[in-house]
Every structure is written in C-alpha cells, then in structure tokens.
mmCIF file of C-alpha atoms in Angstrom:
data_model
loop_
_atom_site.group_PDB
_atom_site.id
_atom_site.type_symbol
_atom_site.label_atom_id
_atom_site.label_comp_id
_atom_site.label_asym_id
_atom_site.label_seq_id
_atom_site.Cartn_x
_atom_site.Cartn_y
_atom_site.Cartn_z
ATOM 1 C CA MET A 1 41.252 20.063 310.790
ATOM 2 C CA GLY A 2 41.592 17.846 307.741
ATOM 3 C CA LYS A 3 43.324 19.334 304.748
ATOM 4 C CA ILE A 4 42.109 19.734 301.207
ATOM 5 C CA SER A 5 44.225 17.160 299.428
ATOM 6 C CA ARG A 6 45.187 17.277 295.779
ATOM 7 C CA ARG A 7 42.589 14.699 294.854
ATOM 8 C CA SER A 8 39.779 15.920 297.073
ATOM 9 C CA PHE A 9 39.557 19.546 296.000
ATOM 10 C CA ILE A 10 36.246 19.036 294.219
ATOM 11 C CA LYS A 11 35.035 21.268 291.423
ATOM 12 C CA GLY A 12 33.370 24.361 292.806
ATOM 13 C CA SER A 13 31.851 27.476 291.354
ATOM 14 C CA LEU A 14 32.056 31.197 291.849
ATOM 15 C CA ALA A 15 28.937 33.010 292.972
ATOM 16 C CA ALA A 16 27.938 36.131 291.097
ATOM 17 C CA ALA A 17 29.593 38.263 293.747
ATOM 18 C CA GLY A 18 32.852 36.437 293.142
ATOM 19 C CA ALA A 19 32.851 34.302 296.289
ATOM 20 C CA LEU A 20 34.308 30.823 296.013
ATOM 21 C CA SER A 21 32.214 27.787 296.871
ATOM 22 C CA VAL A 22 34.091 24.525 297.358
ATOM 23 C CA SER A 23 33.404 21.073 298.624
ATOM 24 C CA ALA A 24 36.264 19.192 300.197
ATOM 25 C CA ALA A 25 36.921 16.127 302.290
ATOM 26 C CA PRO A 26 37.709 15.524 304.989
ATOM 27 C CA LEU A 27 36.649 18.748 306.696
ATOM 28 C CA PRO A 28 34.674 19.465 309.850
ATOM 29 C CA ALA A 29 30.940 19.902 309.364
ATOM 30 C CA SER A 30 31.331 23.653 309.809
ATOM 31 C CA ALA A 31 33.493 23.833 306.702
ATOM 32 C CA LYS A 32 31.524 21.565 304.378
ATOM 33 C CA GLY A 33 29.687 23.369 301.641
ATOM 34 C CA ILE A 34 31.245 26.685 302.684
ATOM 35 C CA GLY A 35 29.693 29.855 301.408
ATOM 36 C CA PRO A 36 31.356 33.241 300.842
ATOM 37 C CA GLY A 37 34.587 33.625 302.729
ATOM 38 C CA GLU A 38 38.326 33.867 302.454
ATOM 39 C CA LEU A 39 40.584 30.964 301.593
ATOM 40 C CA ALA A 40 44.014 30.724 303.133
ATOM 41 C CA THR A 41 46.960 28.394 302.713
ATOM 42 C CA MET A 42 49.143 26.869 305.389
ATOM 43 C CA LEU A 43 52.749 26.109 304.464
ATOM 44 C CA ASP A 44 54.331 23.538 306.764
ATOM 45 C CA ILE A 45 57.908 24.412 305.882
ATOM 46 C CA GLY A 46 59.328 21.570 307.941
ATOM 47 C CA LYS A 47 58.000 19.306 305.174
ATOM 48 C CA CYS A 48 59.522 21.300 302.307
ATOM 49 C CA ILE A 49 62.497 19.613 300.616
ATOM 50 C CA GLY A 50 63.281 22.519 298.298
ATOM 51 C CA CYS A 51 62.741 20.446 295.159
ATOM 52 C CA GLY A 52 61.410 23.431 293.204
ATOM 53 C CA ALA A 53 58.402 21.576 291.780
ATOM 54 C CA CYS A 54 56.157 24.397 292.975
ATOM 55 C CA VAL A 55 58.326 27.019 291.272
ATOM 56 C CA GLU A 56 58.284 25.171 287.963
ATOM 57 C CA ALA A 57 54.544 24.548 288.169
ATOM 58 C CA CYS A 58 53.877 28.216 288.915
ATOM 59 C CA ARG A 59 55.893 29.326 285.895
ATOM 60 C CA ASP A 60 54.289 26.794 283.572
ATOM 61 C CA SER A 61 50.740 27.490 284.727
ATOM 62 C CA ASN A 62 51.052 31.277 284.598
ATOM 63 C CA ALA A 63 53.257 31.656 281.520
ATOM 64 C CA HIS A 64 50.315 33.011 279.516
ATOM 65 C CA LYS A 65 50.073 35.910 281.989
ATOM 66 C CA PHE A 66 53.727 36.929 281.740
ATOM 67 C CA PRO A 67 54.572 40.247 280.027
ATOM 68 C CA GLU A 68 55.809 40.560 276.439
ATOM 69 C CA PRO A 69 57.238 44.091 276.340
ATOM 70 C CA ASP A 70 57.476 46.378 273.346
ATOM 71 C CA LYS A 71 61.001 47.676 272.738
ATOM 72 C CA PRO A 72 62.612 50.138 272.621
ATOM 73 C CA PHE A 73 60.973 51.558 275.743
ATOM 74 C CA PRO A 74 59.563 55.105 275.640
ATOM 75 C CA LYS A 75 61.975 57.656 277.063
ATOM 76 C CA MET A 76 60.636 59.060 280.319
ATOM 77 C CA TYR A 77 60.535 62.791 281.183
ATOM 78 C CA PRO A 78 61.886 63.522 283.684
ATOM 79 C CA PRO A 79 64.065 60.404 283.692
ATOM 80 C CA ARG A 80 63.820 59.870 287.451
ATOM 81 C CA VAL A 81 61.784 56.661 287.082
ATOM 82 C CA LYS A 82 64.114 53.933 285.877
ATOM 83 C CA THR A 83 62.997 51.205 283.548
ATOM 84 C CA ALA A 84 62.765 47.660 284.843
ATOM 85 C CA ASP A 85 63.367 45.008 282.216
ATOM 86 C CA TRP A 86 63.340 41.326 283.137
ATOM 87 C CA SER A 87 62.403 40.080 279.676
ATOM 88 C CA ASP A 88 65.966 38.895 278.968
ATOM 89 C CA LYS A 89 66.282 37.348 282.449
ATOM 90 C CA ARG A 90 63.217 35.135 282.455
ATOM 91 C CA ASP A 91 65.106 32.084 283.673
ATOM 92 C CA ILE A 92 65.931 33.654 287.049
ATOM 93 C CA ASP A 93 64.160 31.587 289.700
ATOM 94 C CA ASP A 94 65.994 32.445 292.932
ATOM 95 C CA ARG A 95 64.036 35.631 293.615
ATOM 96 C CA LEU A 96 60.717 37.254 292.711
ATOM 97 C CA THR A 97 60.489 38.819 289.248
ATOM 98 C CA PRO A 98 57.674 39.618 286.793
ATOM 99 C CA TYR A 99 58.356 36.148 285.342
ATOM 100 C CA ASN A 100 58.887 34.295 288.626
ATOM 101 C CA TRP A 101 56.109 34.693 291.185
ATOM 102 C CA LEU A 102 57.283 31.986 293.586
ATOM 103 C CA PHE A 103 60.773 31.011 294.699
ATOM 104 C CA ILE A 104 62.522 28.998 297.402
ATOM 105 C CA GLN A 105 64.424 30.726 300.198
ATOM 106 C CA TYR A 106 67.109 28.883 302.168
ATOM 107 C CA ALA A 107 68.033 29.235 305.822
ATOM 108 C CA ASP A 108 70.738 27.280 307.656
ATOM 109 C CA VAL A 109 69.552 26.870 311.242
ATOM 110 C CA GLU A 110 70.085 24.604 314.207
ATOM 111 C CA ILE A 111 67.370 22.126 315.201
ATOM 112 C CA ASP A 112 67.922 19.862 318.207
ATOM 113 C CA GLY A 113 71.630 20.603 318.091
ATOM 114 C CA GLU A 114 72.021 19.749 314.409
ATOM 115 C CA GLN A 115 72.617 22.136 311.517
ATOM 116 C CA THR A 116 69.681 21.948 309.163
ATOM 117 C CA THR A 117 68.736 23.767 305.971
ATOM 118 C CA ILE A 118 65.149 25.006 306.023
ATOM 119 C CA THR A 119 63.575 25.730 302.627
ATOM 120 C CA VAL A 120 60.735 28.238 302.438
ATOM 121 C CA PRO A 121 58.438 28.768 299.418
ATOM 122 C CA ARG A 122 57.871 32.531 299.121
ATOM 123 C CA ARG A 123 55.270 34.506 297.198
ATOM 124 C CA CYS A 124 52.661 37.198 297.852
ATOM 125 C CA MET A 125 51.245 36.980 301.381
ATOM 126 C CA HIS A 126 47.700 37.945 300.246
ATOM 127 C CA CYS A 127 46.911 40.151 303.225
ATOM 128 C CA THR A 128 43.412 40.218 304.672
ATOM 129 C CA ASN A 129 43.508 44.036 304.448
ATOM 130 C CA PRO A 130 46.070 44.558 301.668
ATOM 131 C CA PRO A 131 47.632 48.027 301.519
ATOM 132 C CA CYS A 132 48.488 47.459 297.850
ATOM 133 C CA ALA A 133 44.782 47.195 297.013
ATOM 134 C CA ASP A 134 43.629 49.933 299.384
ATOM 135 C CA LEU A 135 46.219 52.477 298.289
ATOM 136 C CA CYS A 136 46.565 51.884 294.539
ATOM 137 C CA PRO A 137 45.389 55.212 293.073
ATOM 138 C CA PHE A 138 43.975 53.528 289.965
ATOM 139 C CA GLY A 139 42.369 50.472 291.527
ATOM 140 C CA ALA A 140 44.659 48.114 289.624
ATOM 141 C CA ALA A 141 45.260 46.003 292.731
ATOM 142 C CA ARG A 142 42.090 44.471 294.124
ATOM 143 C CA LYS A 143 41.191 41.938 296.755
ATOM 144 C CA LEU A 144 38.652 39.275 295.772
ATOM 145 C CA LYS A 145 36.092 37.954 298.214
ATOM 146 C CA ASN A 146 37.922 34.623 298.350
ATOM 147 C CA GLY A 147 40.971 36.360 299.833
ATOM 148 C CA ILE A 148 43.124 36.612 296.707
ATOM 149 C CA THR A 149 44.764 39.959 295.922
ATOM 150 C CA ARG A 150 45.292 40.540 292.209
ATOM 151 C CA ILE A 151 46.943 43.234 290.130
ATOM 152 C CA HIS A 152 44.978 43.858 286.932
ATOM 153 C CA PRO A 153 47.488 44.381 284.090
ATOM 154 C CA ASP A 154 44.912 46.116 281.907
ATOM 155 C CA ILE A 155 44.631 48.932 284.487
ATOM 156 C CA CYS A 156 48.074 49.046 286.137
ATOM 157 C CA LEU A 157 50.373 51.884 285.040
ATOM 158 C CA GLY A 158 53.460 50.532 286.818
ATOM 159 C CA GLY A 159 53.669 53.330 289.351
ATOM 160 C CA ALA A 160 54.881 50.864 292.017
ATOM 161 C CA LYS A 161 52.877 52.295 294.933
ATOM 162 C CA CYS A 162 51.871 48.692 295.625
ATOM 163 C CA LYS A 163 55.517 47.749 296.121
ATOM 164 C CA LEU A 164 56.140 50.849 298.223
ATOM 165 C CA VAL A 165 53.327 50.043 300.667
ATOM 166 C CA CYS A 166 53.837 46.263 300.716
ATOM 167 C CA PRO A 167 55.594 45.283 303.980
ATOM 168 C CA TRP A 168 57.456 42.563 302.065
ATOM 169 C CA ASP A 169 58.172 44.553 298.844
ATOM 170 C CA ILE A 170 56.563 41.776 296.814
ATOM 171 C CA PRO A 171 55.352 43.233 293.444
ATOM 172 C CA GLU A 172 57.893 43.633 290.639
ATOM 173 C CA ARG A 173 57.706 45.922 287.591
ATOM 174 C CA GLN A 174 58.162 45.159 283.898
ATOM 175 C CA THR A 175 58.518 48.196 281.647
ATOM 176 C CA GLY A 176 57.171 48.275 278.104
ATOM 177 C CA VAL A 177 53.752 46.688 278.717
ATOM 178 C CA GLY A 178 50.338 47.879 279.815
ATOM 179 C CA PRO A 179 48.060 50.859 279.254
ATOM 180 C CA TYR A 180 50.734 53.483 279.933
ATOM 181 C CA LEU A 181 51.915 52.872 276.363
ATOM 182 C CA GLN A 182 48.642 54.409 275.152
ATOM 183 C CA VAL A 183 48.356 57.016 277.919
ATOM 184 C CA LEU A 184 51.208 59.569 277.894
ATOM 185 C CA PRO A 185 53.991 56.928 277.652
ATOM 186 C CA ASN A 186 56.757 59.526 278.055
ATOM 187 C CA PHE A 187 55.260 61.216 281.094
ATOM 188 C CA ALA A 188 53.057 58.804 283.057
ATOM 189 C CA GLY A 189 53.542 55.225 284.120
ATOM 190 C CA ASN A 190 56.323 52.799 283.439
ATOM 191 C CA GLY A 191 54.869 49.354 282.812
ATOM 192 C CA VAL A 192 52.911 46.869 284.912
ATOM 193 C CA MET A 193 53.479 45.397 288.365
ATOM 194 C CA PHE A 194 53.389 41.601 288.698
ATOM 195 C CA LYS A 195 53.049 39.135 291.576
ATOM 196 C CA CYS A 196 51.400 35.850 292.556
ATOM 197 C CA ASP A 197 47.645 35.865 291.951
ATOM 198 C CA ARG A 198 47.107 32.479 293.672
ATOM 199 C CA CYS A 199 46.095 30.949 290.327
ATOM 200 C CA TYR A 200 42.756 32.739 290.682
ATOM 201 C CA ASP A 201 41.686 31.362 287.301
ATOM 202 C CA LEU A 202 42.228 27.772 288.435
ATOM 203 C CA ILE A 203 40.427 28.400 291.727
ATOM 204 C CA GLU A 204 37.483 29.859 289.788
ATOM 205 C CA GLN A 205 37.219 26.450 288.087
ATOM 206 C CA GLY A 206 37.380 24.627 291.417
ATOM 207 C CA GLU A 207 40.971 23.506 290.874
ATOM 208 C CA LEU A 208 44.004 23.798 293.114
ATOM 209 C CA PRO A 209 46.689 26.436 292.600
ATOM 210 C CA ALA A 210 49.479 24.972 290.495
ATOM 211 C CA CYS A 211 52.074 25.090 293.282
ATOM 212 C CA ILE A 212 49.897 23.001 295.598
ATOM 213 C CA GLU A 213 48.987 20.518 292.890
ATOM 214 C CA ALA A 214 52.638 19.909 292.011
ATOM 215 C CA CYS A 215 54.118 19.590 295.511
ATOM 216 C CA PRO A 216 55.242 15.980 296.215
ATOM 217 C CA GLU A 217 55.391 16.538 299.993
ATOM 218 C CA ASP A 218 51.981 18.118 300.690
ATOM 219 C CA VAL A 219 53.650 21.204 302.122
ATOM 220 C CA GLN A 220 50.606 23.408 301.501
ATOM 221 C CA THR A 221 47.044 23.073 302.756
ATOM 222 C CA ILE A 222 44.259 25.279 301.413
ATOM 223 C CA GLY A 223 40.866 25.941 302.965
ATOM 224 C CA PRO A 224 38.654 28.436 304.814
ATOM 225 C CA ARG A 225 40.833 30.898 306.692
ATOM 226 C CA ASP A 226 39.521 30.150 310.151
ATOM 227 C CA GLU A 227 40.075 26.432 309.581
ATOM 228 C CA ILE A 228 43.592 27.032 308.269
ATOM 229 C CA ILE A 229 44.500 29.211 311.261
ATOM 230 C CA ALA A 230 43.272 26.486 313.605
ATOM 231 C CA ALA A 231 45.210 23.870 311.657
ATOM 232 C CA ALA A 232 48.371 25.983 311.740
ATOM 233 C CA TYR A 233 48.311 26.344 315.515
ATOM 234 C CA ALA A 234 47.479 22.669 315.940
ATOM 235 C CA ARG A 235 50.444 21.729 313.760
ATOM 236 C CA ALA A 236 52.706 24.173 315.599
ATOM 237 C CA LYS A 237 51.682 22.627 318.911
ATOM 238 C CA GLU A 238 52.344 19.162 317.516
ATOM 239 C CA ILE A 239 55.916 19.974 316.488
ATOM 240 C CA ASN A 240 56.603 22.562 319.205
ATOM 241 C CA GLY A 241 56.799 25.083 316.372
ATOM 242 C CA TYR A 242 55.851 28.634 315.424
ATOM 243 C CA VAL A 243 53.290 30.437 313.246
ATOM 244 C CA TYR A 244 53.807 33.406 310.913
ATOM 245 C CA GLY A 245 51.220 35.286 308.861
ATOM 246 C CA ASP A 246 48.152 35.122 311.076
ATOM 247 C CA LYS A 247 48.901 38.463 312.748
ATOM 248 C CA GLU A 248 51.487 40.055 310.431
ATOM 249 C CA ASN A 249 50.171 43.224 308.778
ATOM 250 C CA GLY A 250 46.853 42.644 310.519
ATOM 251 C CA GLY A 251 46.622 39.092 309.157
ATOM 252 C CA THR A 252 47.342 37.370 305.867
ATOM 253 C CA ASN A 253 46.021 34.421 303.902
ATOM 254 C CA THR A 254 49.469 32.846 303.733
ATOM 255 C CA ILE A 255 50.254 31.081 307.004
ATOM 256 C CA TYR A 256 53.669 29.528 307.682
ATOM 257 C CA VAL A 257 54.421 26.906 310.319
ATOM 258 C CA SER A 258 58.106 26.528 311.215
ATOM 259 C CA PRO A 259 60.026 24.195 313.540
ATOM 260 C CA VAL A 260 62.266 27.138 314.527
ATOM 261 C CA PRO A 261 61.369 30.657 315.728
ATOM 262 C CA PHE A 262 60.801 33.095 312.895
ATOM 263 C CA ASP A 263 63.298 35.607 314.268
ATOM 264 C CA VAL A 264 65.950 32.888 313.985
ATOM 265 C CA LEU A 265 64.707 31.930 310.526
ATOM 266 C CA ASN A 266 64.598 35.533 309.361
ATOM 267 C CA GLU A 267 68.142 36.137 310.540
ATOM 268 C CA ALA A 268 69.353 33.155 308.498
ATOM 269 C CA LEU A 269 67.453 33.988 305.290
ATOM 270 C CA GLU A 270 69.256 35.614 302.395
ATOM 271 C CA LYS A 271 67.377 38.867 301.873
ATOM 272 C CA GLY A 272 67.511 41.620 299.309
ATOM 273 C CA PRO A 273 65.656 42.758 296.158
ATOM 274 C CA GLY A 274 62.997 40.186 295.339
ATOM 275 C CA MET A 275 63.823 38.221 298.512
ATOM 276 C CA PRO A 276 61.259 39.014 301.247
ATOM 277 C CA HIS A 277 62.015 38.997 304.970
ATOM 278 C CA MET A 278 60.112 37.105 307.669
ATOM 279 C CA ALA A 279 60.330 39.713 310.415
ATOM 280 C CA PRO A 280 57.308 40.832 312.491
ATOM 281 C CA VAL A 281 55.078 43.280 310.591
ATOM 282 C CA PRO A 282 52.668 45.705 312.303
ATOM 283 C CA ASP A 283 49.252 46.392 310.801
ATOM 284 C CA SER A 284 50.053 49.020 308.183
ATOM 285 C CA MET A 285 46.373 49.829 307.640
ATOM 286 C CA ALA A 286 45.484 50.286 311.314
ATOM 287 C CA ASN A 287 46.024 54.047 311.209
ATOM 288 C CA ALA A 288 42.754 55.899 310.616
ATOM 289 C CA ASP A 289 44.472 58.511 308.443
ATOM 290 C CA THR A 290 45.781 55.796 306.158
ATOM 291 C CA LEU A 291 42.342 54.256 305.870
ATOM 292 C CA ALA A 292 40.833 57.645 305.082
ATOM 293 C CA LYS A 293 43.419 58.154 302.372
ATOM 294 C CA ALA A 294 42.521 54.798 300.883
ATOM 295 C CA MET A 295 38.836 55.752 300.801
ATOM 296 C CA ILE A 296 39.622 59.037 299.076
ATOM 297 C CA LEU A 297 41.703 57.298 296.438
ATOM 298 C CA ALA A 298 39.149 54.585 295.705
ATOM 299 C CA PRO A 299 36.931 56.643 293.333
ATOM 300 C CA ILE A 300 39.942 57.303 291.105
ATOM 301 C CA ALA A 301 39.747 53.685 290.009
ATOM 302 C CA GLY A 302 36.537 54.328 288.139
ATOM 303 C CA LEU A 303 37.934 57.457 286.527
ATOM 304 C CA ALA A 304 41.029 55.595 285.404
ATOM 305 C CA ALA A 305 39.042 52.737 283.914
ATOM 306 C CA GLY A 306 36.802 55.191 282.099
ATOM 307 C CA PHE A 307 39.743 57.155 280.762
ATOM 308 C CA ILE A 308 41.460 54.010 279.487
ATOM 309 C CA LYS A 309 38.233 52.925 277.768
ATOM 310 C CA PHE A 310 37.764 56.411 276.288
ATOM 311 C CA THR A 311 41.285 56.351 274.852
ATOM 312 C CA GLY A 312 40.635 53.144 272.990
ATOM 313 C CA GLY A 313 40.429 50.332 275.502
ATOM 314 C CA ALA A 314 44.156 50.046 275.980
ATOM 315 C CA LYS A 315 45.350 46.489 276.486
ATOM 316 C CA PRO A 316 48.579 45.106 277.853
ATOM 317 C CA SER A 317 50.885 44.950 274.875
ATOM 318 C CA SER A 318 51.216 41.457 273.395
ATOM 319 C CA GLN A 319 49.582 39.838 276.407
ATOM 320 C CA SER A 320 46.823 37.243 276.411
ATOM 321 C CA ASN A 321 45.669 37.713 279.991
ATOM 322 C CA LYS A 322 42.413 39.555 279.282
ATOM 323 C CA GLU A 323 40.314 39.091 282.387
ATOM 324 C CA GLU A 324 37.237 40.176 284.258
ATOM 325 C CA SER A 325 37.430 42.056 287.534
#
C-alpha cells in the first residue's frame, strides 16, 4: 500500500459521530475517500535514527495540554496513595511522564553479524479494545471511532486504574490537577492521568500528528488499519523482518516493523518505570467476566459527569485543554 506522506495528508473532516474522513494519495481504490473506521500507524523502526525530532514535536504541539498543578497538594487520608509530581522535572525526555508522551528507546542488537543500535519511538499503543477505556470507572478514558484512545482530564480523578490494566503501564499521573480538587480532595482521587492522545485535535482538522509531521526519515505511516496491517507485513517480508502490535492485547493501532525479532529487541531494551516492554501480550479483554465488569462500570461515567457538573463544573486546574468528548 502507498503511505500517507506529510504533504499528501489532505484536509479532512469529522462526521457527527466522530469518525474521521480523509483523502490521501497514493492509496488503493479501496482506501480512497474512506468512511468511518480506525486509523493506525506503522513504525518502521529500521528507518529510525533516534534524532528525537518526534519527541520535541510532540512536546511542542501538546504543551497546551500539559498539567499546571496547584501546590501544596491536599493531604490524602489515608496516605496510602502517594503523590506523583513531575512539574519540576518537565525536561525529562528519556521515559514517559505527564509532560513527555513520546520517547526513544535504545536496543543494542546484532544484525547480519554486526552490532547495531536500534532506536524505537514509544508511546501509547492505542489498543483496538483498550482495557483503560473499558475499565475506567468514571469513563475518563474513551476510545474514539477513529481508533484513538484519550483520557479526558476534566473527568479523570487520577485513580490510575488505566495504568493498572494497561499491559504496557503507559499512563502517568500528575497530582494537584483535575476535578478531584473540587470533589473530596483529601479522600478521593489524586490528580489526572496523562498519555499520548495521537494529536486528536490535529487529526480532527485533517492534519498529521506532530510526531509524523516532524520525522525526517518517514519512519511512521498513518492510514486505515487494514491497509496499515497489510503494509506492515509487506514491509516485514521485504526486509525479512517482524511485526508487533497487530495481535498484542487483541490488536493495537500502533504497528511496529523491526529487522530483528521482538523477543531479541525486548531483551535488549532498557525497561522500567515509564519505559514499556515489547514482550508478547495476550488479549486482556478476552475474558467474558472482564467484559461483563466493563459493561457494569460503564454507566458510572454518566453519574460521574453529572456529579462533577452538579458540584460546579470542575475544570482541570490552570489548564487550557477544555475539550469535547
């Protein structure tokens, strides 16, 4: 399949239901003028040079969404939930934080007998059936029809269930922001969870996500998910490579193509807090009991939104990212 290049991602529009409509060239006839459906991105990491342009572009483009916490933080009772404050560490760019939604991982591997450093842009995987969205008790995390999973900061109470159920531990908390400050700040909540939102606001305007626009090596390709999956396997066949993300956790909208096996790559990656793995991931939402639990929790979202509105329309403190669901 042809890719959506930086210059050929033509202005599109969102349908009333929130589905993205884009025109792009060159694409097969089946993809031209696409209607409702999920967009995915393919990251050909063999092309990545680790320049960090994507990281810088992400930070610049999303700076208006970053948290501005009120201090001192409310004292929590009981104090079992620890505060998470990244506001004085905003320059950290070698892991995921509330102020850094994309970073570069490094892996020293052997390719054709030569030691090579592979660089891997990492962010939210945007699962096709995201447990963070299905299991958030307040509906703060939601999946859009175009395949983007967002956390709404005007609803999130920072409970971190999204991080607990995420197979890659992606979301990160910032204390001192969000509606919990107006809703029992000493007893409930502890901030807001943050992660990549795939520049949903740019995509709504028919523009590319900032990381793709800034990349000098065309590492990422964006398009309809079925086309991206086909392109990923075609590229893997071309380079005798491997694909990650099409099956992990039941499927994601972030598809990696690597010149080395992902078990080898995962072994070589530095991992830890804010540094996701690349190991195989079973479908966490395949269990019927889990799905039933998600369905039971879903109505709470409406109650939470109503309660927040009743208490005065609480907004994220000092934030300018007011948005529609």
